[in-house]
Coordinates of C-alpha atoms and ligand atoms in Angstrom, one line a residue:
X1 CA -14.3 15.5 -18.8
X2 CA -11.4 12.7 -18.0
X3 CA -9.6 16.0 -15.4
X4 CA -12.8 15.1 -13.8
X5 CA -12.8 12.1 -11.8
X6 CA -13.2 12.3 -8.5
X7 CA -8.8 10.4 -7.4
X8 CA -8.4 13.2 -9.5
X9 CA -8.8 15.2 -7.1
X10 CA -9.0 13.5 -3.4
X11 CA -7.0 12.6 -1.2
X12 CA -7.1 8.2 -0.4
X13 CA -6.6 7.4 3.3
X14 CA -5.6 3.4 3.0
X15 CA -7.4 2.0 7.0
X16 CA -6.6 -1.3 7.5
X17 CA -9.0 -2.3 9.3
X18 CA -7.7 -4.4 11.6
X19 CA -5.7 -1.4 13.6
X20 CA -8.0 1.6 13.8
X21 CA -11.0 1.6 15.9
X22 CA -12.2 -0.9 17.8
X23 CA -15.7 -0.4 18.8
X24 CA -16.6 -3.0 21.1
X25 CA -13.1 -3.9 23.7
X26 CA -11.6 -6.8 21.6
X27 CA -8.6 -5.1 20.9
X28 CA -9.4 -5.3 17.1
X29 CA -10.4 -3.2 14.9
X30 CA -13.7 -2.9 13.4
X31 CA -16.4 -1.2 11.3
X32 CA -18.4 -0.4 13.5
X33 CA -15.3 1.7 14.5
X34 CA -14.4 2.7 11.4
X35 CA -17.3 4.5 11.1
X36 CA -17.4 6.5 14.8
X37 CA -14.7 8.2 13.3
X38 CA -15.8 8.9 9.3
X39 CA -16.3 12.4 11.2
X40 CA -12.3 12.5 12.0
X41 CA -11.8 12.3 8.4
X42 CA -14.1 14.2 6.6
X43 CA -12.5 16.4 8.3
X44 CA -9.2 16.6 7.5
X45 CA -10.3 16.7 3.3
X46 CA -10.4 12.7 3.1
X47 CA -12.0 12.2 0.1
X48 CA -11.7 8.5 -0.3
X49 CA -11.4 5.0 1.8
X50 CA -9.0 2.1 0.9
X51 CA -10.1 -0.4 3.2
X52 CA -7.8 -3.5 3.2
X53 CA -8.6 -7.0 3.3
X54 CA -12.0 -7.3 5.2
X55 CA -13.4 -11.1 4.3
X56 CA -14.0 -13.7 5.9
X57 CA -10.5 -15.5 6.2
X58 CA -7.7 -16.6 8.4
X59 CA -6.1 -13.7 9.0
X60 CA -2.1 -15.8 7.9
X61 CA -1.2 -12.7 5.8
X62 CA -3.7 -10.2 8.4
X63 CA -6.3 -11.2 4.8
X64 CA -4.7 -11.1 2.2
X65 CA -5.7 -14.6 2.8
X66 CA -9.2 -14.5 0.9
X67 CA -11.1 -17.4 2.1
X68 CA -14.4 -16.4 1.2
X69 CA -15.6 -13.1 -0.6
X70 CA -19.1 -12.6 -0.4
X71 CA -18.6 -12.1 3.6
X72 CA -16.8 -9.7 6.0
X73 CA -14.7 -11.3 8.5
X74 CA -16.6 -11.9 12.4
X75 CA -12.9 -9.5 13.7
X76 CA -14.3 -6.8 12.2
X77 CA -18.6 -7.0 11.6
X78 CA -21.0 -8.0 9.8
X79 CA -22.2 -6.9 5.8
X80 CA -25.5 -5.1 7.8
X81 CA -21.7 -2.4 8.8
X82 CA -20.5 -2.8 5.1
X83 CA -23.4 -1.5 4.1
X84 CA -23.5 1.1 7.1
X85 CA -20.0 2.3 6.0
X86 CA -20.9 2.6 2.4
X87 CA -23.8 5.0 3.0
X88 CA -22.9 7.0 6.5
X89 CA -19.0 7.4 4.4
X90 CA -21.0 8.9 1.3
X91 CA -23.2 10.9 3.8
X92 CA -20.6 12.4 4.1
X93 CA -19.0 13.1 0.6
X94 CA -15.9 9.7 1.1
X95 CA -16.3 6.7 -1.5
X96 CA -15.3 2.9 -0.8
X97 CA -12.2 1.0 -2.5
X98 CA -11.6 -2.3 -0.9
X99 CA -8.8 -4.6 -1.4
X100 CA -9.2 -7.2 -4.7
X101 CA -6.9 -9.9 -3.6
X102 CA -6.6 -12.6 -6.8
X103 CA -4.0 -13.4 -7.6
X104 CA -4.7 -16.0 -4.7
X105 CA -7.1 -17.1 -2.4
X106 CA -6.9 -18.8 1.0
X107 CA -6.3 -22.4 1.3
X108 CA -9.0 -22.6 3.2
X109 CA -10.7 -20.8 0.5
X110 CA -14.1 -23.1 -0.5
X111 CA -12.8 -23.4 -4.0
X112 CA -8.9 -24.5 -3.3
X113 CA -10.5 -26.9 -0.9
X114 CA -13.2 -28.6 -4.3
X115 CA -9.4 -27.9 -5.8
X116 CA -8.0 -30.8 -4.2
X117 CA -10.6 -33.5 -6.6
X118 CA -8.6 -33.9 -9.2
X119 CA -12.6 -34.6 -11.1
X120 CA -13.4 -31.5 -10.2
X121 CA -13.8 -28.0 -12.2
X122 CA -12.1 -26.5 -9.3
X123 CA -8.8 -28.1 -10.1
X124 CA -8.3 -26.1 -13.2
X125 CA -8.8 -22.7 -10.7
X126 CA -5.3 -23.2 -9.4
X127 CA -1.8 -24.4 -10.9
X128 CA -1.7 -27.7 -10.2
X129 CA 0.7 -30.2 -11.4
X130 CA 2.6 -33.0 -11.1
X131 CA 6.3 -32.7 -9.6
X132 CA 10.1 -34.1 -10.9
X133 CA 11.9 -36.0 -10.4
X134 CA 10.9 -40.2 -10.6
X135 CA 8.8 -39.8 -8.0
X136 CA 7.9 -36.7 -8.5
X137 CA 8.2 -35.2 -5.2
X138 CA 10.8 -32.2 -6.6
X139 CA 8.1 -29.7 -7.6
X140 CA 7.3 -28.5 -11.0
X141 CA 9.4 -26.1 -11.5
X142 CA 12.8 -23.9 -9.3
X143 CA 10.8 -20.8 -8.9
X144 CA 10.6 -19.5 -5.0
X145 CA 7.4 -17.6 -3.4
X146 CA 8.0 -14.2 -2.8
X147 CA 7.9 -14.9 1.1
X148 CA 11.1 -17.3 0.6
X149 CA 11.2 -20.3 0.4
X150 CA 9.7 -22.1 -3.0
X151 CA 6.3 -21.7 -4.8
X152 CA 5.5 -24.9 -5.3
X153 CA 3.7 -27.5 -2.9
X154 CA 3.0 -30.7 -2.6
X155 CA 0.0 -32.0 -1.9
X156 CA -0.3 -36.0 -0.6
X157 CA -3.8 -35.7 -1.1
X158 CA -4.0 -35.8 -4.3
X159 CA -0.6 -36.5 -5.6
X160 CA 0.8 -33.3 -6.7
X161 CA 2.0 -29.5 -6.4
X162 CA 1.0 -26.6 -6.4
X163 CA 1.8 -23.2 -7.2
X164 CA 1.9 -20.2 -4.4
X165 CA 4.4 -17.4 -5.9
X166 CA 3.1 -16.3 -1.1
X167 CA 2.4 -18.5 1.7
X168 CA 2.2 -22.0 0.9
X169 CA -1.3 -21.0 2.4
X170 CA -1.8 -18.6 -0.3
X171 CA -2.6 -21.1 -3.9
X172 CA -1.8 -18.9 -7.0
X173 CA -5.1 -18.5 -9.1
X174 CA -5.3 -20.0 -12.5
X175 CA -6.1 -17.2 -14.7
X176 CA -5.4 -19.4 -18.3
X177 CA -9.6 -20.8 -17.0
X178 CA -12.2 -18.4 -17.5
X179 CA -13.8 -19.8 -15.2
X180 CA -11.9 -17.7 -12.4
X181 CA -12.5 -14.2 -14.4
X182 CA -15.4 -15.1 -14.2
X183 CA -15.4 -15.4 -10.4
X184 CA -13.4 -12.0 -9.8
X185 CA -15.7 -10.0 -11.9
X186 CA -18.8 -11.8 -11.0
X187 CA -17.4 -10.4 -6.8
X188 CA -16.3 -6.8 -8.3
X189 CA -20.0 -6.8 -9.1
X190 CA -21.8 -7.6 -6.7
X191 CA -20.1 -4.5 -4.4
X192 CA -19.6 -2.2 -7.3
X193 CA -23.6 -2.5 -7.2
X194 CA -23.5 -1.1 -3.0
X195 CA -22.0 1.4 -4.5
X196 CA -18.2 1.1 -4.0
X197 CA -15.7 3.4 -6.1
X198 CA -13.7 0.6 -7.2
X199 CA -10.8 -1.8 -5.5
X200 CA -6.9 -1.9 -5.0
X201 CA -5.6 -4.5 -6.4
X202 CA -3.3 -6.7 -4.2
X203 CA -0.1 -7.5 -6.6
X204 CA -2.2 -7.4 -9.8
X205 CA 1.1 -7.2 -12.5
X206 CA 1.4 -10.9 -11.9
X207 CA -1.2 -13.0 -11.8
X208 CA -0.8 -14.5 -15.3
X209 CA 1.6 -16.9 -15.1
X210 CA 2.3 -17.2 -19.0
X211 CA 5.1 -20.0 -19.2
X212 CA 6.2 -22.8 -15.7
X213 CA 9.8 -23.1 -18.0
X214 CA 11.9 -22.7 -15.0
X215 CA 13.5 -19.3 -13.4
X216 CA 16.4 -16.9 -13.6
X217 CA 17.5 -15.3 -10.1
X218 CA 18.4 -15.4 -7.3
X219 CA 16.9 -18.1 -5.7
X220 CA 16.1 -16.4 -2.6
X221 CA 12.8 -15.2 -3.3
X222 CA 11.1 -14.4 -6.5
X223 CA 12.7 -16.2 -9.1
X224 CA 10.4 -17.3 -12.5
X225 CA 9.3 -14.0 -12.4
X226 CA 10.5 -13.4 -16.0
X227 CA 7.7 -16.1 -16.5
X228 CA 4.9 -14.2 -14.6
X229 CA 5.7 -10.4 -14.3
X230 CA 3.5 -8.1 -16.6
X231 CA 2.6 -10.6 -19.8
X232 CA 1.3 -9.6 -22.6
X233 CA -2.1 -11.8 -21.0
X234 CA -2.3 -9.8 -18.1
X235 CA -2.9 -6.9 -19.5
X236 CA -5.4 -8.7 -21.7
X237 CA -7.9 -9.5 -18.4
X238 CA -7.8 -6.1 -17.0
X239 CA -8.4 -4.8 -20.1
X240 CA -11.0 -7.4 -19.7
X241 CA -12.8 -6.7 -16.8
X242 CA -12.5 -3.1 -17.8
X243 CA -14.4 -3.5 -21.5
X244 CA -17.0 -6.2 -18.7
X245 CA -17.6 -4.7 -15.3
X246 CA -15.7 -1.0 -15.7
X247 CA -17.5 0.3 -18.6
X248 CA -20.8 0.3 -16.4
X249 CA -19.8 2.0 -13.5
X250 CA -17.5 5.5 -15.5
X251 CA -17.5 6.6 -11.7
X252 CA -14.9 4.3 -10.4
X253 CA -11.2 3.4 -9.5
X254 CA -9.1 0.6 -10.3
X255 CA -6.0 0.9 -8.8
X256 CA -3.3 -1.0 -9.0
X257 CA -0.4 -2.8 -6.9
X258 CA 2.3 -3.5 -9.0
X259 CA 5.7 -4.0 -8.0
X260 CA 8.8 -4.0 -10.3
X261 CA 6.1 -2.0 -12.0
X262 CA 8.6 -0.2 -16.0
X263 CA 7.7 3.2 -17.5
X264 CA 7.0 0.7 -20.4
X265 CA 4.3 -1.7 -18.0
X266 CA 3.2 1.5 -16.3
X267 CA 2.2 3.2 -19.5
X268 CA 0.7 0.7 -21.2
X269 CA -2.1 -0.2 -17.8
X270 CA -3.5 3.8 -18.5
X271 CA -3.2 4.5 -21.6
X272 CA -5.0 0.6 -22.9
X273 CA -7.8 1.8 -19.3
X274 CA -6.6 -1.5 -18.0
X275 CA -6.4 0.5 -14.4
X276 CA -6.4 4.3 -13.7
X277 CA -4.1 4.6 -10.9
X278 CA -0.4 2.1 -10.0
X279 CA 1.6 2.6 -7.1
X280 CA 5.5 2.3 -8.0
X281 CA 7.7 0.1 -5.7
X282 CA 11.0 2.3 -6.9
X283 CA 10.7 5.4 -4.4
X284 CA 10.5 2.1 -1.5
X285 CA 13.4 0.8 -2.9
X286 CA 15.4 3.9 -2.5
X287 CA 17.0 2.6 1.2
X288 CA 16.8 -1.0 0.9
X289 CA 19.9 -3.8 1.9
X290 CA 19.6 -7.2 3.4
X291 CA 17.0 -9.3 3.5
X292 CA 13.9 -5.6 2.9
X293 CA 15.6 -4.7 6.1
X294 CA 15.4 -0.9 5.3
X295 CA 19.3 0.1 6.7
X296 CA 20.6 2.5 3.7
X297 CA 20.9 6.8 3.6
X298 CA 18.6 7.0 1.1
X299 CA 20.4 10.0 -1.5
X300 CA 18.5 13.9 -1.9
X301 CA 19.4 13.7 -5.4
X302 CA 18.5 9.7 -6.4
X303 CA 15.0 10.2 -4.8
X304 CA 14.4 13.6 -6.6
X305 CA 15.6 11.4 -10.2
X306 CA 13.5 8.5 -9.3
X307 CA 10.1 10.5 -8.2
X308 CA 11.2 12.9 -11.2
X309 CA 11.4 9.9 -13.9
X310 CA 7.4 8.6 -13.0
X311 CA 6.0 12.0 -12.7
X312 CA 8.3 12.3 -16.4
X313 CA 7.4 8.9 -17.6
X314 CA 3.3 8.5 -16.6
X315 CA 0.3 10.2 -16.8
X316 CA -1.2 9.7 -13.6
X317 CA 0.9 8.3 -10.9
X318 CA -0.7 7.0 -7.2
X319 CA 1.5 8.7 -4.6
X320 CA 2.5 7.2 -1.7
X321 CA 5.1 6.5 1.6
X322 CA 3.6 5.3 3.6
X323 CA 0.7 2.0 3.7
X324 CA 0.2 -1.7 6.0
X325 CA 3.0 -3.1 3.9
X326 CA 6.0 -0.1 4.6
X327 CA 7.9 0.9 8.3
X328 CA 6.8 4.6 8.7
X329 CA 8.5 6.8 6.8
X330 CA 9.2 9.8 8.5
X331 CA 11.5 6.5 10.2
X332 CA 13.3 5.4 6.8
X333 CA 13.1 9.0 5.1
X334 CA 13.4 11.9 8.4
X335 CA 14.4 12.4 11.3
X336 CA 12.3 10.9 14.0
X337 CA 13.9 12.5 17.2
X338 CA 15.5 15.7 16.2
X339 CA 13.2 16.5 12.9
X340 CA 9.6 14.1 13.3
X341 CA 7.4 17.6 12.9
X342 CA 10.0 18.9 10.4
X343 CA 10.3 16.3 8.7
X344 CA 6.8 14.8 9.4
X345 CA 5.7 18.0 7.6
X346 CA 7.7 18.0 4.0
X347 CA 6.9 15.0 3.7
X348 CA 3.4 15.2 3.5
X349 CA 5.0 18.6 1.8
X350 CA 6.5 15.9 -0.9
X351 CA 3.2 13.1 -1.4
X352 CA 0.7 15.5 -1.5
X353 CA 2.5 17.8 -4.4
X354 CA 3.1 15.4 -7.1
X355 CA 1.0 15.4 -9.8
X356 CA -1.2 12.0 -8.6
X357 CA -3.0 11.1 -6.6
X358 CA -2.0 11.3 -3.4
X359 CA -1.9 8.0 0.1
X360 CA -2.7 8.8 3.4
X361 CA -2.0 6.1 5.3
X362 CA -3.2 5.9 8.7
X363 CA -1.7 7.9 11.4
X364 CA 1.0 8.7 9.0
X365 CA -1.0 12.8 9.7
X366 CA 0.4 12.9 13.0
X367 CA 3.4 11.5 13.0
X368 CA 3.5 7.4 13.7
X369 CA 6.5 6.0 14.0
X370 CA 7.0 3.0 14.6
X371 CA 7.4 0.6 17.3
X372 CA 10.9 0.7 19.5
X373 CA 12.8 -2.9 19.0
X374 CA 11.2 -5.2 20.8
X375 CA 11.8 -8.8 20.6
X376 CA 10.3 -11.2 17.3
X377 CA 8.8 -13.5 18.8
X378 CA 5.9 -11.3 19.2
X379 CA 5.6 -10.5 16.1
X380 CA 2.1 -10.9 14.7
X381 CA 3.4 -10.9 11.0
X382 CA 3.7 -13.9 9.2
X383 CA 6.4 -11.8 7.0
X384 CA 9.3 -11.8 9.6
X385 CA 8.5 -15.9 11.2
X386 CA 9.0 -17.1 7.8
X387 CA 12.5 -14.8 7.5
X388 CA 13.4 -15.9 11.1
X389 CA 13.5 -19.2 10.1
X390 CA 15.0 -18.7 7.0
X391 CA 18.0 -17.0 9.6
X392 CA 18.2 -19.6 11.6
X393 CA 20.6 -20.8 9.1
X394 CA 22.8 -18.1 9.5
X395 CA 25.9 -17.3 11.5
X396 CA 25.2 -14.0 12.3
X397 CA 25.8 -12.9 16.3
X398 CA 21.6 -12.9 18.2
X399 CA 22.1 -9.7 17.7
X400 CA 22.4 -8.8 13.9
X401 CA 19.2 -11.5 13.6
X402 CA 17.2 -9.3 16.1
X403 CA 17.7 -6.0 14.1
X404 CA 17.0 -7.4 10.5
X405 CA 13.8 -9.0 12.0
X406 CA 13.3 -6.0 13.8
X407 CA 13.4 -3.6 10.5
X408 CA 11.3 -6.4 8.4
X409 CA 8.1 -6.5 10.2
X410 CA 5.5 -4.8 9.4
X411 CA 3.5 -4.7 13.1
X412 CA 5.7 -1.9 13.1
X413 CA 2.5 0.4 10.3
X414 CA 0.0 -2.5 11.2
X415 CA 0.1 -1.1 15.4
X416 CA -3.2 0.9 16.7
X417 CA -4.2 4.1 15.1
X418 CA -2.8 6.7 18.0
X419 CA -6.7 9.1 19.1
X420 CA -5.4 9.9 22.7
X421 CA -2.9 9.3 25.9
X422 CA -5.8 7.5 27.7
X423 CA -6.3 3.5 27.9
X424 CA -5.1 2.1 24.2
X425 CA -3.9 5.5 23.3
X426 CA -8.3 5.6 22.1
X427 CA -8.0 2.5 20.0
X428 CA -9.5 0.1 22.0
X429 CA -11.3 0.2 26.2
X430 CA -8.8 -3.3 25.9
X431 CA -5.4 -2.7 27.5
X432 CA -5.5 -6.0 25.0
X433 CA -4.6 -4.5 21.9
X434 CA -4.3 -7.3 18.4
X435 CA -0.9 -5.8 18.4
X436 CA 0.5 -3.3 21.9
X437 CA 0.0 0.7 20.9
X438 CA 3.3 2.3 20.4
X439 CA 4.7 4.3 23.9
X440 CA 4.7 7.2 22.3
X441 CA 1.1 7.5 22.3
X442 CA 1.7 10.4 25.6
X443 CA 3.2 13.4 22.2
X444 CA 1.8 10.9 19.6
X445 CA -2.7 11.8 18.8
X446 CA -4.8 13.3 17.0
X447 CA -6.4 14.6 20.4
X448 CA -3.3 16.7 20.9
X449 CA -2.3 17.4 17.7
X450 CA -5.9 18.8 17.4
X451 CA -5.4 21.1 20.0
X452 CA -1.4 22.4 19.0
X453 CA -1.7 25.1 15.6
X454 CA 1.5 23.7 14.9
X455 CA 1.1 19.9 14.8
X456 CA 1.6 17.8 11.7
X457 CA -2.4 17.0 12.1
X458 CA -2.8 20.5 11.9
X459 CA 0.0 20.7 8.8
X460 CA -2.1 17.6 7.0
X461 CA -5.5 18.9 7.4
X462 CA -4.3 23.0 6.0
X463 CA -2.2 20.6 3.0
X464 CA -4.8 18.7 2.0
X465 CA -8.3 21.7 2.1
X466 CA -5.7 24.1 -0.3
X467 CA -5.1 20.5 -2.1
X468 CA -8.9 19.4 -2.8
X469 CA -8.9 23.4 -4.5
X470 CA -6.3 24.1 -6.3
X471 CA -6.9 22.9 -10.2
X472 CA -3.0 23.5 -10.7
X473 CA -2.2 20.4 -7.9
X474 CA -5.4 17.8 -8.2
X475 CA -4.2 18.4 -12.1
X476 CA -2.1 20.7 -12.7
X477 CA 0.9 19.9 -15.3
X478 CA 4.5 18.9 -13.7
X479 CA 6.8 21.2 -14.4
X480 CA 10.6 20.2 -12.8
X481 CA 12.6 22.3 -11.7
X482 CA 17.1 22.6 -11.3
X483 CA 17.6 22.1 -7.6
X484 CA 20.7 20.5 -6.2
X485 CA 22.0 18.6 -3.3
X486 CA 19.4 18.3 -0.9
X487 CA 16.9 20.4 -2.6
X488 CA 14.3 19.4 -4.9
X489 CA 11.8 21.5 -6.5
X490 CA 9.0 21.1 -9.1
X491 CA 6.5 23.7 -9.8
X492 CA 2.4 22.7 -10.9
X493 CA 0.4 24.5 -13.2
X494 CA -3.4 24.6 -14.2
X495 CA -4.1 28.1 -16.6
X496 CA -3.2 31.1 -14.7
X497 CA -2.8 29.6 -11.6
X498 CA 0.9 28.1 -11.2
X499 CA 2.8 27.2 -7.7
X500 CA 6.0 26.4 -6.3
X501 CA 6.7 23.6 -4.3
X502 CA 10.2 23.7 -2.4
X503 CA 12.1 20.8 -0.5
X504 CA 14.6 20.9 1.2
X505 CA 15.1 16.8 1.9
X506 CA 17.8 16.8 4.6
X507 CA 18.8 18.1 8.0
X508 CA 21.6 20.7 6.6
X509 CA 21.2 24.1 5.2
X510 CA 21.4 24.7 1.4
X511 CA 21.2 28.0 -0.5
X512 CA 17.6 29.5 -0.4
X513 CA 17.0 28.5 -4.9
X514 CA 17.1 32.2 -6.5
X515 CA 13.5 31.1 -8.2
X516 CA 12.1 30.8 -5.1
X517 CA 13.1 34.6 -3.4
X518 CA 10.4 36.7 -2.9
X519 CA 7.4 35.1 -3.7
X520 CA 4.4 34.1 -1.5
X521 CA 4.3 31.5 1.1
X522 CA 1.4 29.3 0.6
X523 CA 2.2 27.5 3.6
X524 CA 4.7 25.9 5.4
X525 CA 6.5 24.3 8.6
X526 CA 8.6 26.9 9.8
X527 CA 7.7 30.0 10.6
X528 CA 8.5 33.7 8.1
X529 CA 11.6 33.0 4.9
X530 CA 14.5 32.3 6.9
X531 CA 16.9 35.2 7.3
X532 CA 20.0 34.1 5.7
X533 CA 19.1 33.3 2.1
X534 CA 19.6 29.8 3.3
X535 CA 16.8 27.0 3.3
X536 CA 16.2 25.4 7.6
X537 CA 16.4 21.6 7.8
X538 CA 13.3 19.2 6.0
X539 CA 12.3 23.0 5.4
X540 CA 9.3 22.6 2.8
X541 CA 8.0 25.4 1.1
X542 CA 4.5 26.2 -1.2
X543 CA 4.9 29.4 -3.0
X544 CA 2.9 31.2 -5.8
X545 CA 4.9 30.7 -8.4
Ligands
NOJ1 C1 0.5 -7.4 -1.5 C2 0.6 -6.9 0.1 O1 -0.2 -6.0 0.1 C3 0.5 -7.4 1.2 O2 0.7 -6.7 2.5 C4 0.6 -8.9 1.1 O3 1.8 -9.1 2.2 C5 0.9 -9.4 -0.3 N1 0.2 -8.7 -1.6 C6 0.4 -10.9 -0.8 O4 -1.0 -10.6 0.0

């Protein structure tokens, strides 16, 4: 039964609604635009779509700051459009997962506005405290926000401070208050009744603040996390939501975004039926350097060890290489210049052949790349603005600051989807898109790649088709194979079906391992077997064992 659940057999495609397809020419993607591309997704073999937030929001953090969970942001359409999306997706065998952002709301949410009245029951929906110091003008503790700066803001109207682990426009909800759980369960139930398949739960492993004591650790970001990351209360709440709501909807999925998760807590999330899967960040951390700017080259052996740790450590993984918070994976882990196609396909095979549910982020399937270096002032990303502010205090040369800002800017992965080589890459009829279209649309676009049998897109299509049909790839065991250097390999096995995944995670030409010789190839990113017993740069093969 457990093995039959849809998420164990389907690939998830993440849509960033603002950037996917604009139906009304305002330069912003919308729900009717998504509906118009459902055939494309069906054809790609997608079974589940995860939508980044579409709720009413001031969009300070692009929707991860919700002002009303029950209405759709007018930029994206109406609730009727959303219902139509559910219906049209269902007709094509596709289910919709929504984003549930409930660590915090927007400061423009009615709950927060009402909470400013100390006598209102809403006051206790958030974490309001008196300040320290004689005049109460110092924050209640030394925690820092994960978006830089203090985690508390003072409201003179209230005469108190409120906690925000992200920006000051994202006040944290108080999960000690049972009313908050009640409200969130009502939201979940509202969408489940509509036929939503489930939720991707934003920063869900930090909702329960166990204490508000001072934190230890680096002030730069997230100081205090030992008091709120994966506390017992957090586990309890998730299990409660499962019992109260999801037990009623066995055909559903709960996916957690769980920053800094460890194996012990990861197992607990799954074994205690709190979540069906969760995103760990360990692979995404491997190339990080100063200020979260990504610029170290990843060592393939460390990559392998990290990925295998999770494959062997928990019963199910949410596998991903890209999303709306991560730079494009070919820029980070492949070679966008010399081996764009090869490395794009190799990364696809890595992601889709691990055990767990594969997530593909819009544009990843055509090998979209980061934007070229640009003036940081153009950025639409609040994290960029905040880091730019901090950088002002440092005596770094201008070029260096610019480089850092360009590396952390989330606009790279949020730039419009490239459908064709026309105006705004076919994303919009307007030339004025909310983020500019990447100049490389001339060769990286759906239309061109559809026509090229050797394209990254057609590789994804074939790989997803194989994935969906193969019990070994969907639910089969993960068996690591011994390899050295840049070679990474593993087996997937279910009953008599046994497959070998063989990857060269680099530009070199390492030796073809003996276990791979003479095996039948199901899919590869090169033509024919290599002649000299060596793997080619970024070679990736799926073999019959
Ligand atoms: C994680 C989301 O993915 C990210 O986009 C957002 O900025 C933070 N959580 C805060 O909600």
